[in-house]
Backbone as numpy.savetxt, mean C-alpha at the origin, in Angstrom:
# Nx Ny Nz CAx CAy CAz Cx Cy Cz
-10.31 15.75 5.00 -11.50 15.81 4.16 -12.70 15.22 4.90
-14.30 16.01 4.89 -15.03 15.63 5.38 -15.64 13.91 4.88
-15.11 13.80 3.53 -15.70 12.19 2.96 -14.54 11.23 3.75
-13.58 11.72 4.33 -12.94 10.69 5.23 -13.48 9.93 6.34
-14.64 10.57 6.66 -15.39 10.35 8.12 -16.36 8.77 7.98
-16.44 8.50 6.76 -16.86 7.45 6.88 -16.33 6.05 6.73
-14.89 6.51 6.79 -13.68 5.12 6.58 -12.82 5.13 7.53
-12.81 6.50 7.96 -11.36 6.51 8.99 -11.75 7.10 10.33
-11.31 6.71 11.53 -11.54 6.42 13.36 -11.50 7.74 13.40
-10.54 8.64 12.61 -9.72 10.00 13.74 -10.68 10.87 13.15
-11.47 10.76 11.47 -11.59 11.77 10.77 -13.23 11.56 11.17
-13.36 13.10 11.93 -14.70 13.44 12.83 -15.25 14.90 12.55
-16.17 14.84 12.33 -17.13 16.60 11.66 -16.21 17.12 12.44
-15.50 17.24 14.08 -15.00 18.10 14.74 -13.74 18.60 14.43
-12.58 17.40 13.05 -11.50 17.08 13.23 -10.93 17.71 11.65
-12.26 17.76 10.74 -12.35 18.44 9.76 -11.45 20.21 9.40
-10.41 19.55 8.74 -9.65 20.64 8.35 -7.89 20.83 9.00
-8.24 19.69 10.01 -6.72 19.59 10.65 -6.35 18.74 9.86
-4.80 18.34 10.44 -3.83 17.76 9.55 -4.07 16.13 10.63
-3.89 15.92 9.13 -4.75 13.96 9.64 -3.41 13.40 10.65
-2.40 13.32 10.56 -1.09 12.56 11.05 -1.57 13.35 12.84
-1.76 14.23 12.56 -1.80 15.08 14.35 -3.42 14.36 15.19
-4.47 14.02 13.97 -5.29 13.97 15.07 -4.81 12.23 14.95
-4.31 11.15 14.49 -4.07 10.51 14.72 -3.39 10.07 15.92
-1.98 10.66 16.04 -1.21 10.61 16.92 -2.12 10.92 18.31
-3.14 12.33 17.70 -3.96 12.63 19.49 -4.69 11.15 20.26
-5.27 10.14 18.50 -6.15 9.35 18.96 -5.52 8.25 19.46
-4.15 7.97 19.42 -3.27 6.78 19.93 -3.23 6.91 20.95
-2.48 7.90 21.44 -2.14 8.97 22.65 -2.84 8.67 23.73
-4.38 8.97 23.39 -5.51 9.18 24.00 -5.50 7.67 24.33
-5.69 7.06 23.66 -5.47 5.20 24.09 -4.33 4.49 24.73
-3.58 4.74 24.43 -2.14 4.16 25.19 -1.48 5.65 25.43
-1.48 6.29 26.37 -0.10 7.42 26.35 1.17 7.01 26.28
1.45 6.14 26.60 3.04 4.95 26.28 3.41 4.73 25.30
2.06 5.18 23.69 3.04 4.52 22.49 3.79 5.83 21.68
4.60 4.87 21.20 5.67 5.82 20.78 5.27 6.11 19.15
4.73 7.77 19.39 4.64 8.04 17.88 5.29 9.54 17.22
5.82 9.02 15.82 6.80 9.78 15.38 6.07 10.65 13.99
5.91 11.45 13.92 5.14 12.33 13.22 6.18 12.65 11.72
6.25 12.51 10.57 6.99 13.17 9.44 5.49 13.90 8.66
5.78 15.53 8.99 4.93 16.29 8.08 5.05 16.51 6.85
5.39 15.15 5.57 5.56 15.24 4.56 5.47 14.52 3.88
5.17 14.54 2.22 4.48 13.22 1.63 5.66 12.64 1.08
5.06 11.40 1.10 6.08 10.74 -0.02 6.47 10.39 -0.90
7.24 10.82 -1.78 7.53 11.19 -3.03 8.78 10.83 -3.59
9.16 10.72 -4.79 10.46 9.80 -5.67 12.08 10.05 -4.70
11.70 11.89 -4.71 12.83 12.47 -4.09 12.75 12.23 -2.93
12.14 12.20 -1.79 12.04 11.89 -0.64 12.07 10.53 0.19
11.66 9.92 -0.80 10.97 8.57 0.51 12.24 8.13 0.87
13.77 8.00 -0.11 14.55 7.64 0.95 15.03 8.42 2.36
14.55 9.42 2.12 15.12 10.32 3.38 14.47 9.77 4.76
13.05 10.11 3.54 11.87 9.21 5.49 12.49 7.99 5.58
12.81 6.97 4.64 13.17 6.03 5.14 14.15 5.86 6.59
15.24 6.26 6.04 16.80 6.59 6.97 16.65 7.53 8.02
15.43 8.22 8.13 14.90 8.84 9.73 14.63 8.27 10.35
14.00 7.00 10.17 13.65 6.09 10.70 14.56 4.71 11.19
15.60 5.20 11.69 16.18 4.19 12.49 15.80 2.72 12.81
16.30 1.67 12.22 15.95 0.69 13.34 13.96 0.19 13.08
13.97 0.57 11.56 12.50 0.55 10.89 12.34 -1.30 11.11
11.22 -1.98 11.86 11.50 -3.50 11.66 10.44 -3.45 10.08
9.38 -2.93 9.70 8.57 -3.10 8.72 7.62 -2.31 8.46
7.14 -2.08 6.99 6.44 -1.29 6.68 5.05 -1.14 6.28
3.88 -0.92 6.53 2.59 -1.14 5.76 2.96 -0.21 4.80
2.22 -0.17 3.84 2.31 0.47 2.72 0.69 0.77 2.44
-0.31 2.04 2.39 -0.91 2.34 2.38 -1.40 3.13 1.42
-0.04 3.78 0.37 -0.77 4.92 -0.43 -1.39 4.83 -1.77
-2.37 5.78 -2.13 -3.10 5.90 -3.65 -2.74 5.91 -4.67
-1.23 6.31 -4.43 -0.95 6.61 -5.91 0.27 5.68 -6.42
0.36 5.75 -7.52 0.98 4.62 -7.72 2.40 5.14 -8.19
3.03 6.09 -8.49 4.22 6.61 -8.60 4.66 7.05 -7.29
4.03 7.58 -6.41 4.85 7.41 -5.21 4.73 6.18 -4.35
3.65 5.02 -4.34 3.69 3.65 -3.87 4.45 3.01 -4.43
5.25 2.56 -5.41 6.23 2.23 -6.48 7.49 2.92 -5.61
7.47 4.10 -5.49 8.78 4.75 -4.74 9.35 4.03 -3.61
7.94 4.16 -2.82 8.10 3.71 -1.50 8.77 2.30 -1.16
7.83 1.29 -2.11 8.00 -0.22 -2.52 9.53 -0.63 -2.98
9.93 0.60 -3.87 11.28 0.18 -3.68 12.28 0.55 -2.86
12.00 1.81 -1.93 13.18 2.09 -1.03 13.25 1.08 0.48
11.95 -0.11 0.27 12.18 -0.87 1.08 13.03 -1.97 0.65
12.65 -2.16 -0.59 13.47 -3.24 -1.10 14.96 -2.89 -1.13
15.31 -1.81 -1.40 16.92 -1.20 -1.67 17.19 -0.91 -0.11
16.24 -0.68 1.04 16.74 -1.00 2.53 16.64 -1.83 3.17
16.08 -3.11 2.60 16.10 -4.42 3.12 15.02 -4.56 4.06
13.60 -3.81 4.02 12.80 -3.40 5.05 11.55 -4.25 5.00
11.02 -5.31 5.27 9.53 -5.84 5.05 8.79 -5.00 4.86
8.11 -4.98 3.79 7.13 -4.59 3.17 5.77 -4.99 3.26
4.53 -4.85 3.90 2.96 -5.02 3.35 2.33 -3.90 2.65
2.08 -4.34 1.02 1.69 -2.81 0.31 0.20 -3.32 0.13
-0.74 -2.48 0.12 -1.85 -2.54 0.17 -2.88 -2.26 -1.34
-3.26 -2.91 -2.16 -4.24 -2.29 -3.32 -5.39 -1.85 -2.78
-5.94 -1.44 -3.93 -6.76 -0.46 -3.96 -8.32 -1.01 -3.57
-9.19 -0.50 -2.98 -10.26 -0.47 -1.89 -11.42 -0.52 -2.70
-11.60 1.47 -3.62 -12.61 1.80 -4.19 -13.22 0.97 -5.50
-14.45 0.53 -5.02 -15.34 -0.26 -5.92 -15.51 -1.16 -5.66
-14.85 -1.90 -4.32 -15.40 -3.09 -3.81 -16.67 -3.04 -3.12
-17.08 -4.16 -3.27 -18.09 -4.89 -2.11 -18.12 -5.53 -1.14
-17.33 -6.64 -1.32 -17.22 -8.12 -0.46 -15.81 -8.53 0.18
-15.80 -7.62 1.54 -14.42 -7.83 2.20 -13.69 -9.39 2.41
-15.14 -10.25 2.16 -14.69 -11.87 2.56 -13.25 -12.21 0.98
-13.30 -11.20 -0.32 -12.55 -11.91 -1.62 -11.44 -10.71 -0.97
-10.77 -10.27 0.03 -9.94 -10.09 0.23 -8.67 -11.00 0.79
-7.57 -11.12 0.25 -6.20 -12.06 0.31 -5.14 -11.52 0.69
-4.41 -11.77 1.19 -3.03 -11.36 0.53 -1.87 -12.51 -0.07
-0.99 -12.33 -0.79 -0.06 -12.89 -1.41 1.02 -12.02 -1.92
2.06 -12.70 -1.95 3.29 -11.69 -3.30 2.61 -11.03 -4.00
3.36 -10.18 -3.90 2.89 -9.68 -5.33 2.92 -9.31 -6.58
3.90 -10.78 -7.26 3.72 -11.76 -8.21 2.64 -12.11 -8.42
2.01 -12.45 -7.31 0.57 -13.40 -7.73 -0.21 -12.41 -7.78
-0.45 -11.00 -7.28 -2.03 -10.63 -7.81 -2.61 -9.90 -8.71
-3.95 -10.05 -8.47 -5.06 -10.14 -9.89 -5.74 -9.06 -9.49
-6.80 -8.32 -10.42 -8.19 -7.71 -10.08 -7.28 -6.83 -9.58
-6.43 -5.53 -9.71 -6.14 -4.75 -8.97 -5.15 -3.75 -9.76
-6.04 -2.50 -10.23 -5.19 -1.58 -11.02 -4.13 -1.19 -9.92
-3.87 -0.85 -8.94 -2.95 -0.16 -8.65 -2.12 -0.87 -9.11
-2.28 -2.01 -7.82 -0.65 -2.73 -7.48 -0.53 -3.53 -9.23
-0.76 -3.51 -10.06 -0.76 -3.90 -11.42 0.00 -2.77 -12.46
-0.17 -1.85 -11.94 0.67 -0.39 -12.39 2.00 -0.27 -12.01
2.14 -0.65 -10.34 3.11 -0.57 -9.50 4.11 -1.74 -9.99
3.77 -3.06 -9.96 4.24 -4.24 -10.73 4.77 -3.70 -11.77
4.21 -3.01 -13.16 4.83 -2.80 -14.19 5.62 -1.78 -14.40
6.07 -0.85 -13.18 6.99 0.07 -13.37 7.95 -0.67 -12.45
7.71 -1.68 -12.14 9.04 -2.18 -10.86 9.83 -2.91 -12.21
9.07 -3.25 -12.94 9.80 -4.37 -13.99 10.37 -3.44 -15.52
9.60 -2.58 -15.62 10.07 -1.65 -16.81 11.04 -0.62 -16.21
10.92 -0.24 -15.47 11.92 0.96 -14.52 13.17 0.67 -13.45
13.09 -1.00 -13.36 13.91 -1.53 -12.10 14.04 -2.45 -11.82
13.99 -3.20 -13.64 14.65 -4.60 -13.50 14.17 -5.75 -13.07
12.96 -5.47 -12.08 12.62 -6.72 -11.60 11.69 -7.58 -12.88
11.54 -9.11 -12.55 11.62 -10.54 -13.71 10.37 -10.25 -13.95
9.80 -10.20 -14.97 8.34 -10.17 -15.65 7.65 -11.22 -15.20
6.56 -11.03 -14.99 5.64 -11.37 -14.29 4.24 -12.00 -15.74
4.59 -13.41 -15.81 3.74 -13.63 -16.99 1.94 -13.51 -16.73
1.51 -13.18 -17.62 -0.04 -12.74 -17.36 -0.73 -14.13 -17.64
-2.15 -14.09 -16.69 -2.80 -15.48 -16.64 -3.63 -16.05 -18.23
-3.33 -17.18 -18.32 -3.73 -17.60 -19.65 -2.90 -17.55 -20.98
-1.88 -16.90 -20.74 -1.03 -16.23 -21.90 0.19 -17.53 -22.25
-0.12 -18.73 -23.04 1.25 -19.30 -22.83 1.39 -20.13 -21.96
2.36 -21.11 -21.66 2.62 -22.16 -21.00 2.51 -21.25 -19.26
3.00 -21.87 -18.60 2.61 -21.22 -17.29 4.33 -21.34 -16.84
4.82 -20.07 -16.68 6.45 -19.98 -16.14 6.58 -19.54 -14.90
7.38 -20.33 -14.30 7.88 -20.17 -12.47 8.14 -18.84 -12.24
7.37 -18.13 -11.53 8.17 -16.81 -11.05 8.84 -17.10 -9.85
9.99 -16.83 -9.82 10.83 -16.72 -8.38 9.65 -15.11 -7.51
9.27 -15.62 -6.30 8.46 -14.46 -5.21 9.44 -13.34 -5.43
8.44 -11.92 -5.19 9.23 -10.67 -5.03 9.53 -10.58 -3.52
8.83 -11.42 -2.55 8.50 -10.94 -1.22 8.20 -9.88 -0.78
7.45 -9.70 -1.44 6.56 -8.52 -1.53 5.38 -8.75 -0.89
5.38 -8.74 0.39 3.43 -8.82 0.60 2.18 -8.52 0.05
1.26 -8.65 -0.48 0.25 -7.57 -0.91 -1.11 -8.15 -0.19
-1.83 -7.07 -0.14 -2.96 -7.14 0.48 -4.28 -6.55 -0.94
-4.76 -7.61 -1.57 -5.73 -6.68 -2.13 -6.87 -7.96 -2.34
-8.19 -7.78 -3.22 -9.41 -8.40 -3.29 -9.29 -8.88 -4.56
-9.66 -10.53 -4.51 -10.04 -11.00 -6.02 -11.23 -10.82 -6.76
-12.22 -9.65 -6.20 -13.12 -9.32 -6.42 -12.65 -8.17 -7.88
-14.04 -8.84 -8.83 -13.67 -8.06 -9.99 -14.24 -6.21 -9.43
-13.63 -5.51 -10.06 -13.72 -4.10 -9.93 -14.38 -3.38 -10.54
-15.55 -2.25 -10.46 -16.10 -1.82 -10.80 -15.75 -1.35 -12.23
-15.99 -1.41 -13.68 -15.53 -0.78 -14.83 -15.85 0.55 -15.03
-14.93 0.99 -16.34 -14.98 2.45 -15.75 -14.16 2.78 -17.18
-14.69 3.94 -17.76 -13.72 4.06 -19.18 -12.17 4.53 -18.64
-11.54 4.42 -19.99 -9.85 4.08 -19.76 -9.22 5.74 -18.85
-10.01 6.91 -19.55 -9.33 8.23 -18.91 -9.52 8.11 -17.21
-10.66 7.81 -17.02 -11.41 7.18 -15.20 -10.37 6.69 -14.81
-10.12 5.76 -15.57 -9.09 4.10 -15.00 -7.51 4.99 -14.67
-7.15 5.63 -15.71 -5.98 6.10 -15.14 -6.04 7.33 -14.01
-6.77 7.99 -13.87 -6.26 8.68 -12.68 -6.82 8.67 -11.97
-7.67 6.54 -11.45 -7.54 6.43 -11.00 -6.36 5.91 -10.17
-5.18 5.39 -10.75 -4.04 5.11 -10.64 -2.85 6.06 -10.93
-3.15 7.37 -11.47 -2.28 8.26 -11.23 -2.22 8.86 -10.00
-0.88 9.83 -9.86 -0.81 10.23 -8.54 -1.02 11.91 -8.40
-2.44 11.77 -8.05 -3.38 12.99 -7.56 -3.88 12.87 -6.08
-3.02 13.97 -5.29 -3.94 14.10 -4.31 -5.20 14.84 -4.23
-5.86 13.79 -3.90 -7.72 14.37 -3.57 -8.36 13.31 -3.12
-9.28 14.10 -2.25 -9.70 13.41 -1.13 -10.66 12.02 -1.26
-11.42 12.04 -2.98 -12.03 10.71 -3.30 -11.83 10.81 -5.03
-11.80 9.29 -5.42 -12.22 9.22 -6.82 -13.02 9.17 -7.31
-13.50 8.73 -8.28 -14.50 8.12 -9.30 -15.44 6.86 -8.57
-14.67 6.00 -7.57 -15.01 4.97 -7.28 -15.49 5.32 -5.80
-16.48 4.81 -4.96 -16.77 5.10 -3.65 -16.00 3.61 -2.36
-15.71 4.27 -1.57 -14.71 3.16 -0.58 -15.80 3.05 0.63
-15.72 2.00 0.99 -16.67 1.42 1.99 -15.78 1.13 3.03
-16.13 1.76 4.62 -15.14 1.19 5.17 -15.53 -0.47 5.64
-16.40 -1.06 5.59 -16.16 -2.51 5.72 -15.19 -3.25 4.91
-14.57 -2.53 4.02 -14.00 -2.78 2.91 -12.41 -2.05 3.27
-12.22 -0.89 3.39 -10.95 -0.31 3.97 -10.49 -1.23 5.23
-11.33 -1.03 5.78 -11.12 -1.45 7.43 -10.15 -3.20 7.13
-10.69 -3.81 6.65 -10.64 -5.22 6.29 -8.97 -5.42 5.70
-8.82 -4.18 4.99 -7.21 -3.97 4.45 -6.57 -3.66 5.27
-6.99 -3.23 6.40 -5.87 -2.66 7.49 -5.80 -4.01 8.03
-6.54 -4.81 8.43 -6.50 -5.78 9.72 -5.70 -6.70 9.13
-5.87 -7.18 7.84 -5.20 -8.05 6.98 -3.69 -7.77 6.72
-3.20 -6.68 6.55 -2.07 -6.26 6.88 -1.73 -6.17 7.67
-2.14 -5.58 9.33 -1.66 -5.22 10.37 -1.42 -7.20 10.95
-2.23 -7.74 10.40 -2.03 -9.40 11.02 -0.76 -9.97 10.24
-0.32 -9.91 8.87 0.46 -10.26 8.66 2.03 -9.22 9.03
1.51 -8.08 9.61 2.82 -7.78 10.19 3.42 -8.13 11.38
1.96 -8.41 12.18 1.96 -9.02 13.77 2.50 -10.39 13.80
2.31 -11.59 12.50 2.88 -12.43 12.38 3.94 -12.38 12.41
4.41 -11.86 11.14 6.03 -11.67 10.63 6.87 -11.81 11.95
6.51 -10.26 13.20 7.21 -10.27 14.37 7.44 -11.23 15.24
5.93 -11.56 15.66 5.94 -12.41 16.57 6.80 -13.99 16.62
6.67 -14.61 15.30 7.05 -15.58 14.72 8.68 -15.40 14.17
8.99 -14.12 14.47 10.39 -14.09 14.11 10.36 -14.19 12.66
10.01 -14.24 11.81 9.83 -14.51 10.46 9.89 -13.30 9.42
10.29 -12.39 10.13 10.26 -10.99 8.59 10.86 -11.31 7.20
9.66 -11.09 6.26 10.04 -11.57 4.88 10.82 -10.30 4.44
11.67 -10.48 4.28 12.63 -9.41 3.47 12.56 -9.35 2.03
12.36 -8.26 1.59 11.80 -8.23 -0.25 13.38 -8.52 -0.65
13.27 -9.16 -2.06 14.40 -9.40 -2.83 14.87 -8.41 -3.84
16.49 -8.03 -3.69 16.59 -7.31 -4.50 16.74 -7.83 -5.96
16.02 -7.11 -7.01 16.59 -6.91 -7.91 16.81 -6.01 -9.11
17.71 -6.66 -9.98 18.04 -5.69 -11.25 18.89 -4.16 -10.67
18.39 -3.14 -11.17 19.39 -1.93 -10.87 18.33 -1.14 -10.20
19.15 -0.35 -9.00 18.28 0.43 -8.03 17.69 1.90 -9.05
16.79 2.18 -7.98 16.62 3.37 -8.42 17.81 4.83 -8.60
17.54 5.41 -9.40 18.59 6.55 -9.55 18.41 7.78 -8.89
């Protein structure tokens, strides 16, 4: 999509209309010819993601990058049911201020329809421990999902409720309702890509915890 060109390295007026995974791979390529990249021409989806998973041999960890929240939920758990580190990423559009970007479990976060969607189908659909909401009641220990998350405590642009859900449903198209800044995208990658560079380097891969009953 041509509105990609202003968030993403590969996506160029010239590059417009190819398949994004190919000019990627060209633009790695082009930078290191030594790195090793593995192309799957296919999305990921309830039925699938374990398959990509188990193609992937010898996976040390995963960013987690996608929009939608029924197949990010998918994904989120076929790491957890493969024992795979996880960094899942919330949602971008409607921010401003890359500095209220964090990451934490994601138990702890706030301000963020996706991963707030994703949270409540992990716990209504798959068992995992409810996650008490802020202010509600005495304050109860959550045991961590080890779940990485990467998102902004920055409040989010409002938006009536039909908006709100698809912005969190799973539609592919190329923008929403909300506009993404890449000072703002960009900032989610580095923040993730650092806590994956940690994890390695430090020997330290957080392994998500299983629980309750897998997916079916």
């Amino acid at each position: 999509c041509i509105s990609n060109t202003n968030r993403q390295l590969h996506a160029l007026t010239s590059t417009v209309g190819q398949m994004k995974i190919d000019e990627m791979k060209r633009r790695l390529l082009d930078i290191n010819p030594g790195c090793n990249v593995t192309l799957i021409h296919d999305f990921v989806t309830v039925d699938t993601v374990d398959e990509l998973i188990t193609s992937l041999p010898g996976l040390t960890a995963c960013i987690d990058a996608i929009d939608g929240m029924i197949e990010k939920t998918a994904l989120i758990l076929a790491c957890v049911n493969h024992s795979i580190p996880i960094v899942t990423c919330g949602g971008a559009a409607g921010r401003m201020d890359p500095t209220q970007i964090v990451i934490d479990d994601l138990t702890k976060v706030s301000e963020d329809r996706l991963l707030f969607h994703c949270r409540k189908r992990l716990r209504q659909n798959h068992g995992f421990p409810k996650v008490p909401l802020p202010g509600q009641g005495k304050k109860a220990r959550v045991r961590k999902w080890r779940i990485n998350s990467v998102y902004s405590t920055e409040v989010q642009q409002k938006m009536d409720n039909t908006k709100a859900d698809m912005v969190t449903s799973s539609f592919r198209a190329c923008d929403g309702f909300l506009g993404t800044g890449v000072f703002v995208t960009g900032c989610y990658g580095f923040v993730a890509a650092t806590k994956i560079i940690e994890m390695i380097a430090m020997d330290s891969l957080i392994v998500p915890k299983k629980h309750g009953r897998k997916q079916e």
